[in-house]
Amino acid sequence: MTANKRALSYGYLRPRADRVDDLTVEFLSGTTSATVRAAGSGDAVLENWPPGSDITATVTCTVDLDGVLGDCGFDPSGDRPPIVLFARWSCPSTSIRGSGRPQAVRDGVNRVSVDIDGSAVSRAVNVELVVTLGSAPNPRGNPVSPSRPGSVLWRDSVRVYIEGSGTSVPTTPLDFREAGIRPDGAMWRIEFDRDLEVHASRGVRVLINSSHPVCRKALDNLASGKRPTPETRLWQRFLEIDLRTQLAVFAVGQAAETDLTMFADDEMSFGASLLRVLQLYFPNEDWSRLHRRSLDDPGLIPSAVQNLFREAV
């Protein structure tokens, strides 16, 4: 998330960052939801998001309107220039973005919403709240007061990671005995590509043992087009947790050998995916030392994954 950067020169007065406070964004899609608070809570995960489903983001904040006007050089007791706010979204993976309708800022609690096209997003969505000057003030006030409609006075953003039901990586059912995969009684096997420059879709592969009775039953249920049974949903959750755990373990191991931030600008690379895993589970850790810590504390990574996996079966 990004704080309001007053150090950046805009050529006009802007309000203090704390004039807009208590920023909270609630994401809702069908029956799944996630809430992000900008004040240091980290990113959130929209668990079990049905791919393609639209998402509504509702942004709530508290505005000190007199403080905003005063910091910008306007007389709060005089003719008040219109101050508006709106929410906009963007998806780093698809470079698609959209915006909600602006509304007048009022002193105290404000709430705006923006609808996110589910067919245009994947992996993660950023939602930004923007406070701007609605129209040219009359009179202008301070010579360095903002004067152009649309002048940005304040902004801050949060990110939510979106995940579909089941795994979001290539999955291949096959008979482990016939394929010569050992042990042939395992339910699945998760494989990773050590070439971090490959496309993210090629970085992970899940092999499902179709000869395992539990897997066979779950696969048949999913292929039938019927609603997943409680047993199938439980099987999916076990697979999902194991996938996330192994992916986090792999990411931590790679971070001990490679500076994953070098992939930050290559959003579609496997290395960037691993970087996002670390940002999600260990946002405040020294990633280069995590591998050694995980060897001394084997429960470190699994517990971090479980901490963000709170969906009931």
GROMACS .gro file of N, CA and C in nm, residues 4-77:
model
  222
    4ASN      N    1   0.013   0.878   0.144
    4ASN     CA    2   0.007   1.007   0.075
    4ASN      C    3   0.145   1.071   0.079
    5LYS      N    4   0.205   1.099  -0.035
    5LYS     CA    5   0.344   1.143  -0.041
    5LYS      C    6   0.348   1.295  -0.056
    6ARG      N    7   0.354   1.366   0.057
    6ARG     CA    8   0.360   1.513   0.054
    6ARG      C    9   0.494   1.562   0.004
    7ALA      N   10   0.599   1.475   0.014
    7ALA     CA   11   0.732   1.517  -0.030
    7ALA      C   12   0.737   1.535  -0.182
    8LEU      N   13   0.645   1.470  -0.253
    8LEU     CA   14   0.642   1.481  -0.398
    8LEU      C   15   0.583   1.616  -0.437
    9SER      N   16   0.652   1.691  -0.521
    9SER     CA   17   0.608   1.826  -0.556
    9SER      C   18   0.495   1.821  -0.658
   10TYR      N   19   0.381   1.876  -0.621
   10TYR     CA   20   0.267   1.885  -0.712
   10TYR      C   21   0.250   2.027  -0.764
   11GLY      N   22   0.326   2.121  -0.709
   11GLY     CA   23   0.313   2.259  -0.752
   11GLY      C   24   0.201   2.334  -0.685
   12TYR      N   25   0.136   2.273  -0.586
   12TYR     CA   26   0.029   2.339  -0.512
   12TYR      C   27   0.020   2.277  -0.373
   13LEU      N   28  -0.048   2.345  -0.283
   13LEU     CA   29  -0.061   2.297  -0.146
   13LEU      C   30  -0.150   2.173  -0.141
   14ARG      N   31  -0.112   2.081  -0.053
   14ARG     CA   32  -0.192   1.959  -0.033
   14ARG      C   33  -0.211   1.938   0.116
   15PRO      N   34  -0.315   1.867   0.155
   15PRO     CA   35  -0.340   1.847   0.298
   15PRO      C   36  -0.245   1.746   0.360
   16ARG      N   37  -0.233   1.752   0.492
   16ARG     CA   38  -0.157   1.653   0.565
   16ARG      C   39  -0.217   1.515   0.542
   17ALA      N   40  -0.133   1.413   0.548
   17ALA     CA   41  -0.179   1.277   0.521
   17ALA      C   42  -0.289   1.233   0.617
   18ASP      N   43  -0.282   1.277   0.744
   18ASP     CA   44  -0.379   1.230   0.843
   18ASP      C   45  -0.512   1.303   0.837
   19ARG      N   46  -0.529   1.395   0.742
   19ARG     CA   47  -0.660   1.459   0.726
   19ARG      C   48  -0.764   1.360   0.675
   20VAL      N   49  -0.718   1.257   0.606
   20VAL     CA   50  -0.805   1.146   0.564
   20VAL      C   51  -0.754   1.024   0.638
   21ASP      N   52  -0.840   0.963   0.719
   21ASP     CA   53  -0.794   0.857   0.809
   21ASP      C   54  -0.892   0.740   0.809
   22ASP      N   55  -0.852   0.635   0.882
   22ASP     CA   56  -0.937   0.516   0.899
   22ASP      C   57  -0.980   0.455   0.765
   23LEU      N   58  -0.888   0.452   0.669
   23LEU     CA   59  -0.920   0.397   0.538
   23LEU      C   60  -0.939   0.246   0.547
   24THR      N   61  -1.056   0.201   0.505
   24THR     CA   62  -1.090   0.058   0.505
   24THR      C   63  -1.155   0.024   0.372
   25VAL      N   64  -1.114  -0.088   0.313
   25VAL     CA   65  -1.173  -0.133   0.187
   25VAL      C   66  -1.229  -0.273   0.207
   26GLU      N   67  -1.356  -0.290   0.177
   26GLU     CA   68  -1.420  -0.421   0.185
   26GLU      C   69  -1.445  -0.471   0.043
   27PHE      N   70  -1.396  -0.591   0.014
   27PHE     CA   71  -1.416  -0.655  -0.116
   27PHE      C   72  -1.524  -0.762  -0.101
   28LEU      N   73  -1.619  -0.763  -0.194
   28LEU     CA   74  -1.728  -0.860  -0.188
   28LEU      C   75  -1.754  -0.916  -0.327
   29SER      N   76  -1.759  -1.050  -0.336
   29SER     CA   77  -1.793  -1.117  -0.461
   29SER      C   78  -1.874  -1.241  -0.426
   30GLY      N   79  -2.004  -1.236  -0.455
   30GLY     CA   80  -2.089  -1.349  -0.419
   30GLY      C   81  -2.094  -1.365  -0.268
   31THR      N   82  -2.050  -1.480  -0.220
   31THR     CA   83  -2.052  -1.507  -0.076
   31THR      C   84  -1.915  -1.494  -0.013
   32THR      N   85  -1.816  -1.454  -0.089
   32THR     CA   86  -1.681  -1.440  -0.033
   32THR      C   87  -1.645  -1.293  -0.017
   33SER      N   88  -1.572  -1.261   0.090
   33SER     CA   89  -1.538  -1.122   0.116
   33SER      C   90  -1.402  -1.112   0.184
   34ALA      N   91  -1.345  -0.994   0.180
   34ALA     CA   92  -1.218  -0.966   0.247
   34ALA      C   93  -1.215  -0.818   0.281
   35THR      N   94  -1.150  -0.785   0.392
   35THR     CA   95  -1.141  -0.647   0.436
   35THR      C   96  -0.996  -0.609   0.457
   36VAL      N   97  -0.957  -0.492   0.406
   36VAL     CA   98  -0.820  -0.442   0.420
   36VAL      C   99  -0.826  -0.305   0.486
   37ARG      N  100  -0.747  -0.288   0.590
   37ARG     CA  101  -0.732  -0.157   0.654
   37ARG      C  102  -0.594  -0.104   0.619
   38ALA      N  103  -0.589   0.018   0.572
   38ALA     CA  104  -0.463   0.072   0.520
   38ALA      C  105  -0.359   0.092   0.628
   39ALA      N  106  -0.401   0.105   0.753
   39ALA     CA  107  -0.306   0.136   0.860
   39ALA      C  108  -0.227   0.012   0.903
   40GLY      N  109  -0.140  -0.035   0.814
   40GLY     CA  110  -0.043  -0.138   0.850
   40GLY      C  111  -0.095  -0.278   0.867
   41SER      N  112  -0.213  -0.312   0.813
   41SER     CA  113  -0.266  -0.446   0.832
   41SER      C  114  -0.217  -0.544   0.726
   42GLY      N  115  -0.148  -0.494   0.623
   42GLY     CA  116  -0.100  -0.582   0.518
   42GLY      C  117  -0.208  -0.609   0.415
   43ASP      N  118  -0.172  -0.683   0.310
   43ASP     CA  119  -0.268  -0.716   0.205
   43ASP      C  120  -0.361  -0.827   0.252
   44ALA      N  121  -0.471  -0.847   0.179
   44ALA     CA  122  -0.569  -0.948   0.214
   44ALA      C  123  -0.584  -1.047   0.099
   45VAL      N  124  -0.650  -1.157   0.127
   45VAL     CA  125  -0.678  -1.260   0.027
   45VAL      C  126  -0.828  -1.278   0.017
   46LEU      N  127  -0.881  -1.269  -0.105
   46LEU     CA  128  -1.022  -1.297  -0.130
   46LEU      C  129  -1.034  -1.446  -0.158
   47GLU      N  130  -1.054  -1.522  -0.052
   47GLU     CA  131  -1.053  -1.668  -0.061
   47GLU      C  132  -1.167  -1.720  -0.148
   48ASN      N  133  -1.138  -1.827  -0.221
   48ASN     CA  134  -1.241  -1.901  -0.293
   48ASN      C  135  -1.319  -1.813  -0.391
   49TRP      N  136  -1.249  -1.716  -0.451
   49TRP     CA  137  -1.313  -1.628  -0.549
   49TRP      C  138  -1.345  -1.705  -0.676
   50PRO      N  139  -1.472  -1.708  -0.721
   50PRO     CA  140  -1.505  -1.775  -0.848
   50PRO      C  141  -1.447  -1.695  -0.965
   51PRO      N  142  -1.352  -1.749  -1.039
   51PRO     CA  143  -1.288  -1.674  -1.148
   51PRO      C  144  -1.391  -1.615  -1.243
   52GLY      N  145  -1.373  -1.488  -1.277
   52GLY     CA  146  -1.464  -1.419  -1.366
   52GLY      C  147  -1.577  -1.345  -1.297
   53SER      N  148  -1.597  -1.374  -1.169
   53SER     CA  149  -1.707  -1.308  -1.097
   53SER      C  150  -1.671  -1.163  -1.064
   54ASP      N  151  -1.768  -1.074  -1.082
   54ASP     CA  152  -1.744  -0.933  -1.052
   54ASP      C  153  -1.723  -0.912  -0.903
   55ILE      N  154  -1.647  -0.809  -0.871
   55ILE     CA  155  -1.613  -0.777  -0.732
   55ILE      C  156  -1.656  -0.633  -0.704
   56THR      N  157  -1.718  -0.612  -0.590
   56THR     CA  158  -1.751  -0.476  -0.547
   56THR      C  159  -1.657  -0.437  -0.433
   57ALA      N  160  -1.591  -0.324  -0.449
   57ALA     CA  161  -1.503  -0.271  -0.344
   57ALA      C  162  -1.569  -0.148  -0.283
   58THR      N  163  -1.593  -0.154  -0.153
   58THR     CA  164  -1.652  -0.041  -0.081
   58THR      C  165  -1.546   0.021   0.008
   59VAL      N  166  -1.519   0.149  -0.014
   59VAL     CA  167  -1.413   0.219   0.057
   59VAL      C  168  -1.475   0.314   0.160
   60THR      N  169  -1.429   0.302   0.283
   60THR     CA  170  -1.476   0.388   0.392
   60THR      C  171  -1.358   0.465   0.450
   61CYS      N  172  -1.379   0.593   0.481
   61CYS     CA  173  -1.273   0.673   0.541
   61CYS      C  174  -1.335   0.786   0.623
   62THR      N  175  -1.253   0.848   0.706
   62THR     CA  176  -1.295   0.964   0.784
   62THR      C  177  -1.217   1.086   0.736
   63VAL      N  178  -1.287   1.194   0.704
   63VAL     CA  179  -1.223   1.313   0.647
   63VAL      C  180  -1.241   1.433   0.741
   64ASP      N  181  -1.130   1.499   0.770
   64ASP     CA  182  -1.133   1.628   0.840
   64ASP      C  183  -1.140   1.735   0.732
   65LEU      N  184  -1.263   1.772   0.694
   65LEU     CA  185  -1.281   1.859   0.578
   65LEU      C  186  -1.223   1.999   0.602
   66ASP      N  187  -1.245   2.054   0.721
   66ASP     CA  188  -1.187   2.186   0.750
   66ASP      C  189  -1.035   2.181   0.743
   67GLY      N  190  -0.977   2.071   0.791
   67GLY     CA  191  -0.832   2.056   0.785
   67GLY      C  192  -0.782   2.048   0.643
   68VAL      N  193  -0.855   1.975   0.558
   68VAL     CA  194  -0.817   1.964   0.417
   68VAL      C  195  -0.818   2.101   0.351
   69LEU      N  196  -0.926   2.175   0.373
   69LEU     CA  197  -0.939   2.308   0.311
   69LEU      C  198  -0.831   2.403   0.363
   70GLY      N  199  -0.809   2.401   0.495
   70GLY     CA  200  -0.709   2.490   0.552
   70GLY      C  201  -0.569   2.460   0.505
   71ASP      N  202  -0.534   2.331   0.498
   71ASP     CA  203  -0.401   2.293   0.451
   71ASP      C  204  -0.378   2.334   0.306
   72CYS      N  205  -0.486   2.338   0.229
   72CYS     CA  206  -0.474   2.374   0.087
   72CYS      C  207  -0.480   2.525   0.064
   73GLY      N  208  -0.491   2.601   0.173
   73GLY     CA  209  -0.489   2.747   0.161
   73GLY      C  210  -0.624   2.811   0.141
   74PHE      N  211  -0.733   2.734   0.159
   74PHE     CA  212  -0.867   2.789   0.146
   74PHE      C  213  -0.920   2.828   0.283
   75ASP      N  214  -1.012   2.922   0.285
   75ASP     CA  215  -1.074   2.965   0.410
   75ASP      C  216  -1.191   2.873   0.440
   76PRO      N  217  -1.180   2.785   0.542
   76PRO     CA  218  -1.289   2.691   0.571
   76PRO      C  219  -1.421   2.760   0.604
   77SER      N  220  -1.413   2.888   0.651
   77SER     CA  221  -1.536   2.959   0.687
   77SER      C  222  -1.594   3.039   0.571
   0.00000   0.00000   0.00000
